[in-house]
Amino acid sequence: MTYTGSMLMVVAPSGAGKSSLVNALLKQDAGIGLSVSFTTRAPRPGEVNGREYNFLSEAEFLERKEAGDFLEWAKVHGNYYGTSKSWIESQMKNGRDVILEIDWQGARQVQAIIPEAIWIFILPPSIQALEDRLKHRAQDDEATIQKRVAAAKEELTHVAEANYLVINDDFETALAELNHVVLASRLRKNSQLARHQKLAQELGATNNQK
Ligand code: 5GP
């Protein structure tokens, strides 16, 4: 079955501004649904169960993993994270676009199962800028900051696996670029032919054609 909707995976090191960009995109574009992941990490102040994440115990997570509930899962900074398979399937069946905020391990797994999934990497303008942003997150001590910087650099080693790179130097520019990627994804031939079946029939076009 060809889904008419797009599956967008947004990957970035922490400090690249991923969540702000995705939230702004979701506000502008009602056609996209955000996948709320499952995690064993403890909620941060202000996070609401079911909104930022579905929080659950490690035992519950592993049970769901064994049951095959996750489209992908990964251990990141010592905690488990996973994407709900049933939620993604229900959205895709209804022709909705979905966005996944996941790490590189998850994006790699999804692309192996769903090659049409689009991997967008959000990059800082420079490593220095990334370090500055991470240092300015007031709550953290030096050791935590250094760990974050090391983890961010590790995430960035996977940049060449992505399909699109958006550099978040100027926020509005990066947001506009992200919007363009979404638009381009909706115009892909197979999606368009599945969406406009009558026209496709009139043209004698099938989505198997190259
Ligand atoms: P945080 O705990 O700071 O919200 O997220 C830590 C990392 O886990 C981020 O890189 C985030 O993108 C990633 N992450 C969040 N949800 C998922 C998920 O469902 N699957 C995978 N593979 N990574 C996730």
PDB file of C-alpha atoms and ligand atoms in Angstrom:
ATOM      1  CA  MET A   1       0.000   0.000   0.000  1.00  0.00           C
ATOM      2  CA  THR A   2       1.283   3.482  -0.815  1.00  0.00           C
ATOM      3  CA  TYR A   3       0.596   5.969   1.926  1.00  0.00           C
ATOM      4  CA  THR A   4      -0.316   9.435   0.780  1.00  0.00           C
ATOM      5  CA  GLY A   5       1.086  10.970   3.946  1.00  0.00           C
ATOM      6  CA  SER A   6       4.732  11.735   4.623  1.00  0.00           C
ATOM      7  CA  MET A   7       6.788  10.315   7.430  1.00  0.00           C
ATOM      8  CA  LEU A   8       9.307  12.871   8.613  1.00  0.00           C
ATOM      9  CA  MET A   9      12.037  12.078  11.114  1.00  0.00           C
ATOM     10  CA  VAL A  10      13.760  15.008  12.736  1.00  0.00           C
ATOM     11  CA  VAL A  11      17.135  14.231  14.274  1.00  0.00           C
ATOM     12  CA  ALA A  12      19.502  16.662  15.970  1.00  0.00           C
ATOM     13  CA  PRO A  13      22.042  16.892  18.755  1.00  0.00           C
ATOM     14  CA  SER A  14      20.684  18.547  21.859  1.00  0.00           C
ATOM     15  CA  GLY A  15      21.268  22.279  21.601  1.00  0.00           C
ATOM     16  CA  ALA A  16      20.455  22.478  17.888  1.00  0.00           C
ATOM     17  CA  GLY A  17      16.956  23.810  18.564  1.00  0.00           C
ATOM     18  CA  LYS A  18      15.060  20.796  17.284  1.00  0.00           C
ATOM     19  CA  SER A  19      12.055  20.928  19.605  1.00  0.00           C
ATOM     20  CA  SER A  20      11.482  24.670  19.099  1.00  0.00           C
ATOM     21  CA  LEU A  21      11.565  24.212  15.336  1.00  0.00           C
ATOM     22  CA  VAL A  22       9.239  21.209  15.386  1.00  0.00           C
ATOM     23  CA  ASN A  23       6.791  22.961  17.713  1.00  0.00           C
ATOM     24  CA  ALA A  24       6.712  26.031  15.466  1.00  0.00           C
ATOM     25  CA  LEU A  25       6.183  23.799  12.420  1.00  0.00           C
ATOM     26  CA  LEU A  26       3.280  21.987  14.110  1.00  0.00           C
ATOM     27  CA  LYS A  27       1.648  25.317  14.990  1.00  0.00           C
ATOM     28  CA  GLN A  28       1.794  26.460  11.364  1.00  0.00           C
ATOM     29  CA  ASP A  29       0.752  23.184   9.780  1.00  0.00           C
ATOM     30  CA  ALA A  30      -2.313  21.389  11.130  1.00  0.00           C
ATOM     31  CA  GLY A  31      -1.764  18.540   8.664  1.00  0.00           C
ATOM     32  CA  ILE A  32       1.120  17.060  10.638  1.00  0.00           C
ATOM     33  CA  GLY A  33       0.782  14.878  13.724  1.00  0.00           C
ATOM     34  CA  LEU A  34       3.600  14.545  16.250  1.00  0.00           C
ATOM     35  CA  SER A  35       4.456  11.042  17.398  1.00  0.00           C
ATOM     36  CA  VAL A  36       4.544  11.015  21.197  1.00  0.00           C
ATOM     37  CA  SER A  37       7.263   8.537  22.131  1.00  0.00           C
ATOM     38  CA  PHE A  38       7.384   6.141  25.051  1.00  0.00           C
ATOM     39  CA  THR A  39      10.291   6.567  27.455  1.00  0.00           C
ATOM     40  CA  THR A  40      11.656   5.252  30.724  1.00  0.00           C
ATOM     41  CA  ARG A  41      13.266   8.639  31.471  1.00  0.00           C
ATOM     42  CA  ALA A  42      11.770  10.540  34.415  1.00  0.00           C
ATOM     43  CA  PRO A  43       9.600  13.521  33.458  1.00  0.00           C
ATOM     44  CA  ARG A  44      11.328  16.916  33.605  1.00  0.00           C
ATOM     45  CA  PRO A  45       9.590  19.797  35.357  1.00  0.00           C
ATOM     46  CA  GLY A  46       6.690  20.980  33.193  1.00  0.00           C
ATOM     47  CA  GLU A  47       6.485  17.792  31.126  1.00  0.00           C
ATOM     48  CA  VAL A  48       3.062  16.166  31.003  1.00  0.00           C
ATOM     49  CA  ASN A  49       2.476  12.446  30.556  1.00  0.00           C
ATOM     50  CA  GLY A  50       0.976  11.866  27.107  1.00  0.00           C
ATOM     51  CA  ARG A  51       2.084  15.274  25.781  1.00  0.00           C
ATOM     52  CA  GLU A  52       5.914  15.330  25.636  1.00  0.00           C
ATOM     53  CA  TYR A  53       6.219  11.596  26.226  1.00  0.00           C
ATOM     54  CA  ASN A  54       4.351   8.588  27.485  1.00  0.00           C
ATOM     55  CA  PHE A  55       6.352   7.868  30.628  1.00  0.00           C
ATOM     56  CA  LEU A  56       6.590   4.291  31.784  1.00  0.00           C
ATOM     57  CA  SER A  57       8.752   1.975  33.891  1.00  0.00           C
ATOM     58  CA  GLU A  58      11.564  -0.083  32.415  1.00  0.00           C
ATOM     59  CA  ALA A  59       9.560  -3.289  32.998  1.00  0.00           C
ATOM     60  CA  GLU A  60       6.559  -1.841  31.132  1.00  0.00           C
ATOM     61  CA  PHE A  61       8.781  -0.655  28.301  1.00  0.00           C
ATOM     62  CA  LEU A  62      10.450  -4.043  27.889  1.00  0.00           C
ATOM     63  CA  GLU A  63       7.070  -5.756  27.928  1.00  0.00           C
ATOM     64  CA  ARG A  64       5.848  -3.535  25.100  1.00  0.00           C
ATOM     65  CA  LYS A  65       9.097  -4.051  23.223  1.00  0.00           C
ATOM     66  CA  GLU A  66       8.682  -7.836  23.469  1.00  0.00           C
ATOM     67  CA  ALA A  67       5.080  -7.525  22.277  1.00  0.00           C
ATOM     68  CA  GLY A  68       6.338  -5.725  19.142  1.00  0.00           C
ATOM     69  CA  ASP A  69       4.592  -2.458  19.991  1.00  0.00           C
ATOM     70  CA  PHE A  70       7.466  -0.277  18.798  1.00  0.00           C
ATOM     71  CA  LEU A  71       8.231   0.698  15.223  1.00  0.00           C
ATOM     72  CA  GLU A  72      11.725   1.479  16.502  1.00  0.00           C
ATOM     73  CA  TRP A  73      13.367   1.786  19.889  1.00  0.00           C
ATOM     74  CA  ALA A  74      16.749   2.801  21.248  1.00  0.00           C
ATOM     75  CA  LYS A  75      18.631   3.369  24.453  1.00  0.00           C
ATOM     76  CA  VAL A  76      19.760   6.978  24.657  1.00  0.00           C
ATOM     77  CA  HIS A  77      21.770   8.333  27.623  1.00  0.00           C
ATOM     78  CA  GLY A  78      20.788   5.262  29.667  1.00  0.00           C
ATOM     79  CA  ASN A  79      17.040   5.477  29.047  1.00  0.00           C
ATOM     80  CA  TYR A  80      14.817   3.600  26.640  1.00  0.00           C
ATOM     81  CA  TYR A  81      12.821   5.431  23.976  1.00  0.00           C
ATOM     82  CA  GLY A  82      10.374   3.970  21.471  1.00  0.00           C
ATOM     83  CA  THR A  83       7.880   4.951  18.783  1.00  0.00           C
ATOM     84  CA  SER A  84       4.378   3.499  18.886  1.00  0.00           C
ATOM     85  CA  LYS A  85       3.784   1.314  15.846  1.00  0.00           C
ATOM     86  CA  SER A  86      -0.017   1.344  16.121  1.00  0.00           C
ATOM     87  CA  TRP A  87      -0.211   5.146  16.328  1.00  0.00           C
ATOM     88  CA  ILE A  88       2.000   5.569  13.259  1.00  0.00           C
ATOM     89  CA  GLU A  89      -0.031   2.998  11.315  1.00  0.00           C
ATOM     90  CA  SER A  90      -3.361   4.633  12.170  1.00  0.00           C
ATOM     91  CA  GLN A  91      -2.084   8.056  11.087  1.00  0.00           C
ATOM     92  CA  MET A  92      -0.532   6.795   7.875  1.00  0.00           C
ATOM     93  CA  LYS A  93      -3.666   4.833   6.941  1.00  0.00           C
ATOM     94  CA  ASN A  94      -5.652   8.036   7.264  1.00  0.00           C
ATOM     95  CA  GLY A  95      -3.274   9.865   4.934  1.00  0.00           C
ATOM     96  CA  ARG A  96      -1.900  12.054   7.711  1.00  0.00           C
ATOM     97  CA  ASP A  97       1.669  13.301   7.765  1.00  0.00           C
ATOM     98  CA  VAL A  98       3.617  12.313  10.845  1.00  0.00           C
ATOM     99  CA  ILE A  99       6.726  13.692  12.441  1.00  0.00           C
ATOM    100  CA  LEU A 100       9.047  11.717  14.694  1.00  0.00           C
ATOM    101  CA  GLU A 101      11.566  13.424  16.972  1.00  0.00           C
ATOM    102  CA  ILE A 102      14.015  10.592  17.439  1.00  0.00           C
ATOM    103  CA  ASP A 103      17.737   9.891  17.582  1.00  0.00           C
ATOM    104  CA  TRP A 104      19.946   8.567  14.763  1.00  0.00           C
ATOM    105  CA  GLN A 105      19.584   4.943  15.891  1.00  0.00           C
ATOM    106  CA  GLY A 106      15.809   5.188  15.586  1.00  0.00           C
ATOM    107  CA  ALA A 107      15.941   6.992  12.244  1.00  0.00           C
ATOM    108  CA  ARG A 108      18.202   4.301  10.836  1.00  0.00           C
ATOM    109  CA  GLN A 109      15.795   1.559  11.973  1.00  0.00           C
ATOM    110  CA  VAL A 110      12.757   3.323  10.497  1.00  0.00           C
ATOM    111  CA  GLN A 111      14.440   3.891   7.137  1.00  0.00           C
ATOM    112  CA  ALA A 112      15.316   0.192   6.966  1.00  0.00           C
ATOM    113  CA  ILE A 113      11.614  -0.693   7.364  1.00  0.00           C
ATOM    114  CA  ILE A 114      10.071   2.283   5.558  1.00  0.00           C
ATOM    115  CA  PRO A 115      12.519   3.532   2.913  1.00  0.00           C
ATOM    116  CA  GLU A 116      10.234   6.461   2.023  1.00  0.00           C
ATOM    117  CA  ALA A 117      10.620   7.914   5.509  1.00  0.00           C
ATOM    118  CA  ILE A 118      12.426  11.240   5.288  1.00  0.00           C
ATOM    119  CA  TRP A 119      15.338  11.905   7.597  1.00  0.00           C
ATOM    120  CA  ILE A 120      15.971  15.563   8.354  1.00  0.00           C
ATOM    121  CA  PHE A 121      19.018  16.509  10.393  1.00  0.00           C
ATOM    122  CA  ILE A 122      18.947  19.847  12.206  1.00  0.00           C
ATOM    123  CA  LEU A 123      22.455  21.247  12.521  1.00  0.00           C
ATOM    124  CA  PRO A 124      23.953  24.054  14.543  1.00  0.00           C
ATOM    125  CA  PRO A 125      25.867  26.640  12.488  1.00  0.00           C
ATOM    126  CA  SER A 126      29.111  25.456  14.123  1.00  0.00           C
ATOM    127  CA  ILE A 127      30.383  23.202  16.900  1.00  0.00           C
ATOM    128  CA  GLN A 128      31.321  26.322  18.858  1.00  0.00           C
ATOM    129  CA  ALA A 129      27.765  27.638  18.604  1.00  0.00           C
ATOM    130  CA  LEU A 130      26.448  24.293  19.821  1.00  0.00           C
ATOM    131  CA  GLU A 131      28.823  24.302  22.812  1.00  0.00           C
ATOM    132  CA  ASP A 132      27.794  27.873  23.651  1.00  0.00           C
ATOM    133  CA  ARG A 133      24.105  26.945  23.529  1.00  0.00           C
ATOM    134  CA  LEU A 134      24.616  23.903  25.745  1.00  0.00           C
ATOM    135  CA  LYS A 135      26.640  25.942  28.266  1.00  0.00           C
ATOM    136  CA  HIS A 136      23.905  28.544  28.474  1.00  0.00           C
ATOM    137  CA  ARG A 137      21.375  26.011  29.668  1.00  0.00           C
ATOM    138  CA  ALA A 138      21.613  27.329  33.182  1.00  0.00           C
ATOM    139  CA  GLN A 139      20.595  24.302  35.287  1.00  0.00           C
ATOM    140  CA  ASP A 140      23.548  22.084  34.411  1.00  0.00           C
ATOM    141  CA  ASP A 141      26.920  21.628  36.090  1.00  0.00           C
ATOM    142  CA  GLU A 142      30.177  21.447  34.130  1.00  0.00           C
ATOM    143  CA  ALA A 143      30.348  17.631  34.065  1.00  0.00           C
ATOM    144  CA  THR A 144      26.802  17.406  32.673  1.00  0.00           C
ATOM    145  CA  ILE A 145      27.596  20.027  30.049  1.00  0.00           C
ATOM    146  CA  GLN A 146      30.703  18.135  28.944  1.00  0.00           C
ATOM    147  CA  LYS A 147      28.669  14.924  28.655  1.00  0.00           C
ATOM    148  CA  ARG A 148      26.058  16.726  26.554  1.00  0.00           C
ATOM    149  CA  VAL A 149      28.729  18.190  24.276  1.00  0.00           C
ATOM    150  CA  ALA A 150      30.314  14.761  23.783  1.00  0.00           C
ATOM    151  CA  ALA A 151      26.899  13.193  23.065  1.00  0.00           C
ATOM    152  CA  ALA A 152      26.056  15.987  20.619  1.00  0.00           C
ATOM    153  CA  LYS A 153      29.315  15.459  18.722  1.00  0.00           C
ATOM    154  CA  GLU A 154      28.622  11.722  18.564  1.00  0.00           C
ATOM    155  CA  GLU A 155      25.118  12.365  17.146  1.00  0.00           C
ATOM    156  CA  LEU A 156      26.661  14.636  14.511  1.00  0.00           C
ATOM    157  CA  THR A 157      28.859  11.832  13.189  1.00  0.00           C
ATOM    158  CA  HIS A 158      25.688  10.394  11.604  1.00  0.00           C
ATOM    159  CA  VAL A 159      24.845  13.457   9.579  1.00  0.00           C
ATOM    160  CA  ALA A 160      25.664  11.833   6.222  1.00  0.00           C
ATOM    161  CA  GLU A 161      22.862   9.276   6.735  1.00  0.00           C
ATOM    162  CA  ALA A 162      20.159  11.958   6.542  1.00  0.00           C
ATOM    163  CA  ASN A 163      18.220  13.046   3.459  1.00  0.00           C
ATOM    164  CA  TYR A 164      17.983  16.748   4.294  1.00  0.00           C
ATOM    165  CA  LEU A 165      20.135  19.088   6.351  1.00  0.00           C
ATOM    166  CA  VAL A 166      18.632  22.199   7.899  1.00  0.00           C
ATOM    167  CA  ILE A 167      21.100  24.554   9.566  1.00  0.00           C
ATOM    168  CA  ASN A 168      19.570  26.384  12.476  1.00  0.00           C
ATOM    169  CA  ASP A 169      21.497  29.645  12.507  1.00  0.00           C
ATOM    170  CA  ASP A 170      18.568  32.019  12.013  1.00  0.00           C
ATOM    171  CA  PHE A 171      15.414  30.419  13.480  1.00  0.00           C
ATOM    172  CA  GLU A 172      12.930  31.824  10.943  1.00  0.00           C
ATOM    173  CA  THR A 173      15.107  30.765   8.019  1.00  0.00           C
ATOM    174  CA  ALA A 174      15.451  27.250   9.434  1.00  0.00           C
ATOM    175  CA  LEU A 175      11.692  27.060  10.004  1.00  0.00           C
ATOM    176  CA  ALA A 176      10.985  28.155   6.431  1.00  0.00           C
ATOM    177  CA  GLU A 177      13.426  25.521   5.174  1.00  0.00           C
ATOM    178  CA  LEU A 178      11.741  22.843   7.252  1.00  0.00           C
ATOM    179  CA  ASN A 179       8.394  23.897   5.793  1.00  0.00           C
ATOM    180  CA  HIS A 180       9.840  23.534   2.307  1.00  0.00           C
ATOM    181  CA  VAL A 181      10.996  20.007   3.019  1.00  0.00           C
ATOM    182  CA  VAL A 182       7.495  19.121   4.233  1.00  0.00           C
ATOM    183  CA  LEU A 183       5.971  20.640   1.114  1.00  0.00           C
ATOM    184  CA  ALA A 184       8.408  18.837  -1.187  1.00  0.00           C
ATOM    185  CA  SER A 185       7.677  15.547   0.606  1.00  0.00           C
ATOM    186  CA  ARG A 186       3.963  15.977  -0.101  1.00  0.00           C
ATOM    187  CA  LEU A 187       4.674  16.433  -3.801  1.00  0.00           C
ATOM    188  CA  ARG A 188       6.571  13.200  -4.214  1.00  0.00           C
ATOM    189  CA  LYS A 189       5.349  11.266  -7.215  1.00  0.00           C
ATOM    190  CA  ASN A 190       4.075   8.199  -5.408  1.00  0.00           C
ATOM    191  CA  SER A 191       2.212  10.251  -2.811  1.00  0.00           C
ATOM    192  CA  GLN A 192       0.661  12.459  -5.457  1.00  0.00           C
ATOM    193  CA  LEU A 193      -0.446   9.536  -7.646  1.00  0.00           C
ATOM    194  CA  ALA A 194      -1.963   7.786  -4.618  1.00  0.00           C
ATOM    195  CA  ARG A 195      -3.697  11.023  -3.588  1.00  0.00           C
ATOM    196  CA  HIS A 196      -5.025  11.875  -7.069  1.00  0.00           C
ATOM    197  CA  GLN A 197      -6.130   8.469  -8.268  1.00  0.00           C
ATOM    198  CA  LYS A 198      -8.634   9.725 -10.824  1.00  0.00           C
ATOM    199  CA  LEU A 199      -6.038  11.901 -12.507  1.00  0.00           C
ATOM    200  CA  ALA A 200      -3.503   9.074 -12.297  1.00  0.00           C
ATOM    201  CA  GLN A 201      -5.980   6.791 -14.084  1.00  0.00           C
ATOM    202  CA  GLU A 202      -6.675   9.399 -16.765  1.00  0.00           C
ATOM    203  CA  LEU A 203      -2.950   9.704 -17.315  1.00  0.00           C
ATOM    204  CA  GLY A 204      -2.439   5.951 -17.267  1.00  0.00           C
ATOM    205  CA  ALA A 205       0.191   6.491 -14.604  1.00  0.00           C
ATOM    206  CA  THR A 206       0.932   4.015 -11.861  1.00  0.00           C
ATOM    207  CA  ASN A 207       3.136   4.679  -8.909  1.00  0.00           C
ATOM    208  CA  ASN A 208       5.475   1.884  -9.900  1.00  0.00           C
ATOM    209  CA  GLN A 209       6.733   3.886 -12.822  1.00  0.00           C
ATOM    210  CA  LYS A 210      10.120   5.500 -12.470  1.00  0.00           C
TER     211      LYS A 210
HETATM  212  P1  5GP B   1      15.173  13.828  25.705  1.00  0.00           P
HETATM  213  O1  5GP B   1      15.174  12.846  26.835  1.00  0.00           O
HETATM  214  O2  5GP B   1      16.193  14.927  25.911  1.00  0.00           O
HETATM  215  O3  5GP B   1      13.794  14.358  25.429  1.00  0.00           O
HETATM  216  O4  5GP B   1      15.603  13.042  24.388  1.00  0.00           O
HETATM  217  C1  5GP B   1      16.859  12.409  24.312  1.00  0.00           C
HETATM  218  C2  5GP B   1      17.055  11.865  22.914  1.00  0.00           C
HETATM  219  O5  5GP B   1      16.153  10.784  22.668  1.00  0.00           O
HETATM  220  C3  5GP B   1      16.797  12.881  21.788  1.00  0.00           C
HETATM  221  O6  5GP B   1      17.822  12.739  20.812  1.00  0.00           O
HETATM  222  C4  5GP B   1      15.479  12.441  21.226  1.00  0.00           C
HETATM  223  O7  5GP B   1      15.334  12.799  19.881  1.00  0.00           O
HETATM  224  C5  5GP B   1      15.568  10.958  21.399  1.00  0.00           C
HETATM  225  N1  5GP B   1      14.247  10.312  21.341  1.00  0.00           N
HETATM  226  C6  5GP B   1      13.074  10.766  21.819  1.00  0.00           C
HETATM  227  N2  5GP B   1      12.080   9.909  21.558  1.00  0.00           N
HETATM  228  C7  5GP B   1      12.639   8.890  20.869  1.00  0.00           C
HETATM  229  C8  5GP B   1      12.122   7.685  20.282  1.00  0.00           C
HETATM  230  O8  5GP B   1      10.936   7.362  20.344  1.00  0.00           O
HETATM  231  N3  5GP B   1      13.010   6.880  19.670  1.00  0.00           N
HETATM  232  C9  5GP B   1      14.335   7.166  19.575  1.00  0.00           C
HETATM  233  N4  5GP B   1      15.117   6.330  18.921  1.00  0.00           N
HETATM  234  N5  5GP B   1      14.858   8.282  20.105  1.00  0.00           N
HETATM  235  C10 5GP B   1      14.019   9.135  20.735  1.00  0.00           C
END
